[in-house]
Tab-separated table of C-alpha atoms in Angstrom:
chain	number	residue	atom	x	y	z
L	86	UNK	CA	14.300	4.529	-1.087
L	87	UNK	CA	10.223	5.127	-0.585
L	88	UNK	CA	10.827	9.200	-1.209
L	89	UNK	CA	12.743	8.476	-4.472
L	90	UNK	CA	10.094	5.863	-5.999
L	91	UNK	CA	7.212	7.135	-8.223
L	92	UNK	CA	4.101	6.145	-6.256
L	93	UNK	CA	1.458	3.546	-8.462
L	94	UNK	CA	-1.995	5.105	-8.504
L	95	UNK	CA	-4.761	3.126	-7.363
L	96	UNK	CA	-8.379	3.068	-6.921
L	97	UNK	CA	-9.258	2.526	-3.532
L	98	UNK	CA	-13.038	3.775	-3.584
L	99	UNK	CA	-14.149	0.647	-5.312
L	100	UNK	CA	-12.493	-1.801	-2.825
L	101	UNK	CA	-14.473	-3.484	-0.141
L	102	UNK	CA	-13.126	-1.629	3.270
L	103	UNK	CA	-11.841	-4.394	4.365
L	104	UNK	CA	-7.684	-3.916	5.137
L	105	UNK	CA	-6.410	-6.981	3.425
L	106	UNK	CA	-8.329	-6.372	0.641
L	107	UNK	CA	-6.721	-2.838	0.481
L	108	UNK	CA	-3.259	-4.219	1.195
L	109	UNK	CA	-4.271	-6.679	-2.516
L	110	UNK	CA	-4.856	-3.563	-4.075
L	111	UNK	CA	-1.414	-1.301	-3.339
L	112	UNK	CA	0.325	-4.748	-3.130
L	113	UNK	CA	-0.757	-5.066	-7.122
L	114	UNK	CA	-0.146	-2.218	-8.040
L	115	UNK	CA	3.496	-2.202	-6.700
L	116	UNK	CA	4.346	-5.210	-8.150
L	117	UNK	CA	3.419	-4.059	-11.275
L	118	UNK	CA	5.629	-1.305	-11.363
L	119	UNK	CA	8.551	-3.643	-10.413
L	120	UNK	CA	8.655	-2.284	-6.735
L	121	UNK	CA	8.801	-5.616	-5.170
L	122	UNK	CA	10.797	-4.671	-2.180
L	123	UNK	CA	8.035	-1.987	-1.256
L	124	UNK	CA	5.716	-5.293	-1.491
L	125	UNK	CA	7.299	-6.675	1.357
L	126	UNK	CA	8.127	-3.864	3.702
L	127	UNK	CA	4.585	-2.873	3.286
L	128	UNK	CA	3.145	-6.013	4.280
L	129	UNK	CA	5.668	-6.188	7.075
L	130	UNK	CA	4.549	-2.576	7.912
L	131	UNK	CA	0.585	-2.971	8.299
L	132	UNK	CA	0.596	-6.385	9.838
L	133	UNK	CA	2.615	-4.678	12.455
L	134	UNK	CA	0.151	-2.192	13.353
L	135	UNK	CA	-2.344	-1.599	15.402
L	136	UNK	CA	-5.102	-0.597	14.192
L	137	UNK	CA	-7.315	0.421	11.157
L	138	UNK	CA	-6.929	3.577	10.398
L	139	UNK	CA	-2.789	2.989	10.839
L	140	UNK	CA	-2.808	0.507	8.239
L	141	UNK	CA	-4.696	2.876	5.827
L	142	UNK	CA	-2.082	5.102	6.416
L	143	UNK	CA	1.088	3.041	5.907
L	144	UNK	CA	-0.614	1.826	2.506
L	145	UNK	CA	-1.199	5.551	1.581
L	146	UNK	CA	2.210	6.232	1.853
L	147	UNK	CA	3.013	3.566	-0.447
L	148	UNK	CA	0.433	4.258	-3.162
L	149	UNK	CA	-1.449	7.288	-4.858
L	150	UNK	CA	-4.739	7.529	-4.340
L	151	UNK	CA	-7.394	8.045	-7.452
């Protein structure tokens, strides 16, 4: 369960806007705290949205942010 997972910080200010690029960087970070079925629903999550600023989102709920 998301609520019951510590979040992996990450340091998004450093990472070229771009969404996929984003998505590498929580995507990382999750595997490397063994959360590897986050990794998935996550990528299922923001390729099913629609826009931008909805993807951000999703990956913010996934991830702290630095």
């Amino acid at each position: 369960n998301l609520k019951n997972m510590p979040k992996p910080t990450v340091n998004l200010s450093e990472v070229d806007g771009n969404i996929f690029a984003i998505l590498g960087v929580c995507t990382k970070a999750l595997k490397k705290e063994g959360q590897i079925n986050e990794v998935k629903e996550l990528t299922e999550k923001v390729f099913a949205s629609s826009s931008y600023h909805e993807a951000l989102s999703i990956c913010l709920e996934y991830v702290e942010q630095q």
